[in-house]
C-alpha atoms as a printed R data frame, in Angstrom:
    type eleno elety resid chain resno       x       y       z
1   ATOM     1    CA   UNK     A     1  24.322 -21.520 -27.602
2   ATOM     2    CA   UNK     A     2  26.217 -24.831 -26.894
3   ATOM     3    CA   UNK     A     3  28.019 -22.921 -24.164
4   ATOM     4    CA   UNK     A     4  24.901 -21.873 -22.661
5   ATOM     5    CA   UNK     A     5  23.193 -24.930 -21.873
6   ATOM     6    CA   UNK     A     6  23.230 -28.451 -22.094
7   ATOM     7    CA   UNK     A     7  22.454 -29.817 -25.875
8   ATOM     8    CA   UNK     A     8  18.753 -31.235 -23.767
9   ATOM     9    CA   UNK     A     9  18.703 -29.885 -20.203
10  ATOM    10    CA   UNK     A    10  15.350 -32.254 -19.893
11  ATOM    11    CA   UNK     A    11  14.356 -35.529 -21.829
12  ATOM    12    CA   UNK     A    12  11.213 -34.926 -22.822
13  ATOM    13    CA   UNK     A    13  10.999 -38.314 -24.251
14  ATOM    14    CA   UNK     A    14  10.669 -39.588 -20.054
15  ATOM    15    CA   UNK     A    15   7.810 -41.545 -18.563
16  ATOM    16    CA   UNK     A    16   7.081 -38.218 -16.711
17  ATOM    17    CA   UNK     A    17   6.395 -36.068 -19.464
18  ATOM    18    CA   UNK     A    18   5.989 -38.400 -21.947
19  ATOM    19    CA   UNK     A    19   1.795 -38.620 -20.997
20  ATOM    20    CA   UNK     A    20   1.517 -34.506 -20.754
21  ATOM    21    CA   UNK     A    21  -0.072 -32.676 -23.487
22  ATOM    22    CA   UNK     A    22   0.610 -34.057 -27.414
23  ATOM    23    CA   UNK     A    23   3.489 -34.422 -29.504
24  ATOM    24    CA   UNK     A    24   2.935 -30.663 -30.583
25  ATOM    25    CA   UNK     A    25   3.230 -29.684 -27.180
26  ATOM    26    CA   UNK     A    26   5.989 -31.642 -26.444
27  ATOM    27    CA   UNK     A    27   8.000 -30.380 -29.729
28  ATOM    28    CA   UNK     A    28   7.257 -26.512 -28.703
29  ATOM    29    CA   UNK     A    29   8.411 -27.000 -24.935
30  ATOM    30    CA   UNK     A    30  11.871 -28.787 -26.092
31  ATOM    31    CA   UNK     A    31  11.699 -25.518 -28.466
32  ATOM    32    CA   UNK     A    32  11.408 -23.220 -25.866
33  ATOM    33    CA   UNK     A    33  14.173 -25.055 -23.950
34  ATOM    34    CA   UNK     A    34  16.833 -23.965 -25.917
35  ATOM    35    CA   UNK     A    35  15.712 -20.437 -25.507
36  ATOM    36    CA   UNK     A    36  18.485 -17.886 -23.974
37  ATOM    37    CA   UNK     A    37  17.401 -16.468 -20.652
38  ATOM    38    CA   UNK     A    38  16.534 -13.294 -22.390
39  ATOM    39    CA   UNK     A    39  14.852 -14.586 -24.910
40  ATOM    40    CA   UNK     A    40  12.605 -16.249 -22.487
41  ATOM    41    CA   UNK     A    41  12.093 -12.949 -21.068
42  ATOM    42    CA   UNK     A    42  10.803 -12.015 -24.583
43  ATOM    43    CA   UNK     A    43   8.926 -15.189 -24.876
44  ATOM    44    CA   UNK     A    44   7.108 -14.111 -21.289
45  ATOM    45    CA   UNK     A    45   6.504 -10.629 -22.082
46  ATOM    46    CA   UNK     A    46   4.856 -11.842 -25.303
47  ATOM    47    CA   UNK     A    47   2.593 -14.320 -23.710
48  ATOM    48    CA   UNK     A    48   1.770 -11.759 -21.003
49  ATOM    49    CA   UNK     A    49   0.781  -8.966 -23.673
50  ATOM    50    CA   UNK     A    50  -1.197 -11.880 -25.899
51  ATOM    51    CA   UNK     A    51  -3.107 -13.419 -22.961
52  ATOM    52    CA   UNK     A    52  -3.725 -10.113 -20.904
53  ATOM    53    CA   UNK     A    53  -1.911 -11.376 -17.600
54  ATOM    54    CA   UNK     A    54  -0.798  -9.050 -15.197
55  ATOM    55    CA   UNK     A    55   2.493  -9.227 -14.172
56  ATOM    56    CA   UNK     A    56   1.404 -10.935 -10.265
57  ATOM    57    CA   UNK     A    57   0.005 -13.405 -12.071
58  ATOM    58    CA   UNK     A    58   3.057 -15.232 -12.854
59  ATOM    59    CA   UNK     A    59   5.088 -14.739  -9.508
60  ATOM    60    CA   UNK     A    60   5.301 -17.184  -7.304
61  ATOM    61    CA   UNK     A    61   3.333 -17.284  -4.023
62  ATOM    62    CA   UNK     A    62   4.893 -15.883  -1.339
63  ATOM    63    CA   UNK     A    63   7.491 -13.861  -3.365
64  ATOM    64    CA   UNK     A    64  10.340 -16.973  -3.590
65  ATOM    65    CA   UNK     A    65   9.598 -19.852  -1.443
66  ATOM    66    CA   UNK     A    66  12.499 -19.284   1.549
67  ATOM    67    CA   UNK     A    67   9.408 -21.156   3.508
68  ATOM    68    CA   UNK     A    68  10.288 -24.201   1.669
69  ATOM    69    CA   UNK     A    69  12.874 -25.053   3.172
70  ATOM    70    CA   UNK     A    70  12.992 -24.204   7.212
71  ATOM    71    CA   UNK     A    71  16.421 -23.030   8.269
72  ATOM    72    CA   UNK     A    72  17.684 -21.787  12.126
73  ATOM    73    CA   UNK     A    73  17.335 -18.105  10.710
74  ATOM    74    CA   UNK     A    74  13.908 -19.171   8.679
75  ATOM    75    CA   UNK     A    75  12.213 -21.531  11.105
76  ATOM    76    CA   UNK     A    76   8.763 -21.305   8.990
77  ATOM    77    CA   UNK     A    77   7.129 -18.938  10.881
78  ATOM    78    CA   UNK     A    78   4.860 -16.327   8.942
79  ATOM    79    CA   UNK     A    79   6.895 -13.249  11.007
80  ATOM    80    CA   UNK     A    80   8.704 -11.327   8.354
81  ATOM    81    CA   UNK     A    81  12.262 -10.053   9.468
82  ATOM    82    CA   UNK     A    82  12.943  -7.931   6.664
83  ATOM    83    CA   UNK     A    83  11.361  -4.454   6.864
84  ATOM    84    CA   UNK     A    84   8.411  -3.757   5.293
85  ATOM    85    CA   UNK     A    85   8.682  -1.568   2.181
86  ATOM    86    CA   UNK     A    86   8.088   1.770   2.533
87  ATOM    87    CA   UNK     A    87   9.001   3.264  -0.930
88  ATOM    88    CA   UNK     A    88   7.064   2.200  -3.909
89  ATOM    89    CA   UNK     A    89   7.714   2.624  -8.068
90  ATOM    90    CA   UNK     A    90   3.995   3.486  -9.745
91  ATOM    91    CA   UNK     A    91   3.491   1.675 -12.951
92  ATOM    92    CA   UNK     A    92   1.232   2.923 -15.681
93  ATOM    93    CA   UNK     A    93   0.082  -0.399 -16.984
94  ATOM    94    CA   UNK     A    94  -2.644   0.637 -19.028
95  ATOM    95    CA   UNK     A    95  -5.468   3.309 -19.964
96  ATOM    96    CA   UNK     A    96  -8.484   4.040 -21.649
97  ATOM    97    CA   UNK     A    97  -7.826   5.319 -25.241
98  ATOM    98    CA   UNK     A    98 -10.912   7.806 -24.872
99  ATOM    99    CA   UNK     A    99  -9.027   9.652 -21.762
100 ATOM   100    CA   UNK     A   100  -5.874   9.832 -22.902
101 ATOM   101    CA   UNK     A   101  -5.619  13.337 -22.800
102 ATOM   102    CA   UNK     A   102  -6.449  13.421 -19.481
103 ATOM   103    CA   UNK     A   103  -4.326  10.924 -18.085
104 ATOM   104    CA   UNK     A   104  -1.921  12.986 -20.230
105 ATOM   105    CA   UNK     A   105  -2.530  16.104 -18.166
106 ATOM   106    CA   UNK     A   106  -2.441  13.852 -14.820
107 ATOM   107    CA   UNK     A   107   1.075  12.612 -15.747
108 ATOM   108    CA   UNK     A   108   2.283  16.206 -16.564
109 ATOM   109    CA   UNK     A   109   0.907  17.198 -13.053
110 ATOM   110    CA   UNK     A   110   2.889  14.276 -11.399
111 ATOM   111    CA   UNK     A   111   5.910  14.314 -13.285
112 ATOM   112    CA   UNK     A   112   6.131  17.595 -13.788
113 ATOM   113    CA   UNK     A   113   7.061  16.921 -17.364
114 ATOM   114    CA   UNK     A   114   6.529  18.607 -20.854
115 ATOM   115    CA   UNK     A   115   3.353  18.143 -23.043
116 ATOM   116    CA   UNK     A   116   5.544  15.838 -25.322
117 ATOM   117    CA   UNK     A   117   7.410  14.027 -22.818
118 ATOM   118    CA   UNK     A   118   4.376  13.074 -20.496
119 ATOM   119    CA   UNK     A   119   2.806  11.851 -23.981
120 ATOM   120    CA   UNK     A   120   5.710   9.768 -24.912
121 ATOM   121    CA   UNK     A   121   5.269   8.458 -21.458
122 ATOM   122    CA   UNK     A   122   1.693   7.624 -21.794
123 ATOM   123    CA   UNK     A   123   2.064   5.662 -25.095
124 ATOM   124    CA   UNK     A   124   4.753   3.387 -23.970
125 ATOM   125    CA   UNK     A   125   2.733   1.770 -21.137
126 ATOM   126    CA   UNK     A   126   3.665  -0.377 -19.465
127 ATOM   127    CA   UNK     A   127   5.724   1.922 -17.701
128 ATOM   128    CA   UNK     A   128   7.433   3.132 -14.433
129 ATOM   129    CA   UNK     A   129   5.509   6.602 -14.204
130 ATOM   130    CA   UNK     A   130   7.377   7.713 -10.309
131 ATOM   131    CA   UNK     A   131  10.024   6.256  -8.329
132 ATOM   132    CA   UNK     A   132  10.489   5.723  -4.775
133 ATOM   133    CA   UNK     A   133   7.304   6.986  -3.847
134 ATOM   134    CA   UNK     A   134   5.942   6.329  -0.048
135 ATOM   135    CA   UNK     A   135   2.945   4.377  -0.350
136 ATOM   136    CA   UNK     A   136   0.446   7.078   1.303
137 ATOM   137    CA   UNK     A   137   1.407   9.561  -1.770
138 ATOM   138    CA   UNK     A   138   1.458   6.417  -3.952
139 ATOM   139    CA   UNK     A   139  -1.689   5.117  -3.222
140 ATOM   140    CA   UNK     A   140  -3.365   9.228  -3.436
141 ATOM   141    CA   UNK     A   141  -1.876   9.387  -6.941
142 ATOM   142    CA   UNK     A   142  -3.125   5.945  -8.304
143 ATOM   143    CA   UNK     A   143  -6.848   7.253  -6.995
144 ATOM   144    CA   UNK     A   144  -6.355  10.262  -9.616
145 ATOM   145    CA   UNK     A   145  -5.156   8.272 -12.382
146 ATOM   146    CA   UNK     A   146  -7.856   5.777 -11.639
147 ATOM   147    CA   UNK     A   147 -10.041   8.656 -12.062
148 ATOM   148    CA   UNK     A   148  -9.108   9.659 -15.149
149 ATOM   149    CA   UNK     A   149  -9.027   6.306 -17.073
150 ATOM   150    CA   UNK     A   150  -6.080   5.021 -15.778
151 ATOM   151    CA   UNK     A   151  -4.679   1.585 -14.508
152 ATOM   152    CA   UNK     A   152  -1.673   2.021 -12.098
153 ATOM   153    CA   UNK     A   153  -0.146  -0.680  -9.794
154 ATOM   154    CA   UNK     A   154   2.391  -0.157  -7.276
155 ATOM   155    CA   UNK     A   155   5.654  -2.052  -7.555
């Protein structure tokens, strides 16, 4: 991984950090520092599934920050110039163990796929269930999953 990153991208020994959490801490952060970027995407999903945090949890505010810094074309203003997505993916994040056959049957409905393939689907939640979906149909279909035991977020 030496051609990676640097050997230690941050001194953790610093004034800075030096006074935040203990030595334990300390040691697992300069641990997680020499992570790979996918293996911090492991790391994250991990810690996601472990804690039970939802995905939004962990974005940042405001989906990036380009109000940060005010540029001629960004001039801080809250007006959005891109256009508003119309198109949405549905996620099955989750569901309730005692419906599963009906959220089965749901999927099958949507999906329009086999017995076997819509219960595949089911049990590997988290998982895109639709794509490109426009948000009036999208939000129709997560009120019938909802109803069945369910938990469905657009993306």
């Amino acid at each position: 991984r030496s051609d990676e990153l640097p050997d230690d991208p941050i001194d953790l020994d610093k004034e800075q950090v030096r006074d935040i959490g203990n030595e334990n801490v300390r040691a697992l952060a300069d641990e997680i520092l020499k992570l790979n970027l996918l293996e911090v995407s492991h790391l994250t999903e991990i810690l996601k599934k472990k804690l039970n945090i939802p995905d939004a949890a962990l974005m940042p505010m405001g989906g990036g920050g380009g109000m940060m810094n005010p540029t001629p074309e960004n001039d801080g203003s809250t007006e959005e110039k891109p256009a508003a997505k119309t198109e949405f993916d549905l996620k099955l994040e989750a569901f309730d163990k005692g419906q599963k056959i009906k959220v089965i049957k749901e999927i099958r409905a949507i999906t329009e796929l086999g017995l076997k393939e819509a219960k595949e689907l089911v049990e590997s939640a988290p998982v895109v269930i639709k794509k490109n979906v426009k948000k009036e149909d999208a939000d129709a279909l997560i009120e019938k999953l909802k109803t069945v035991g369910a938990e469905v977020v657009m993306e």
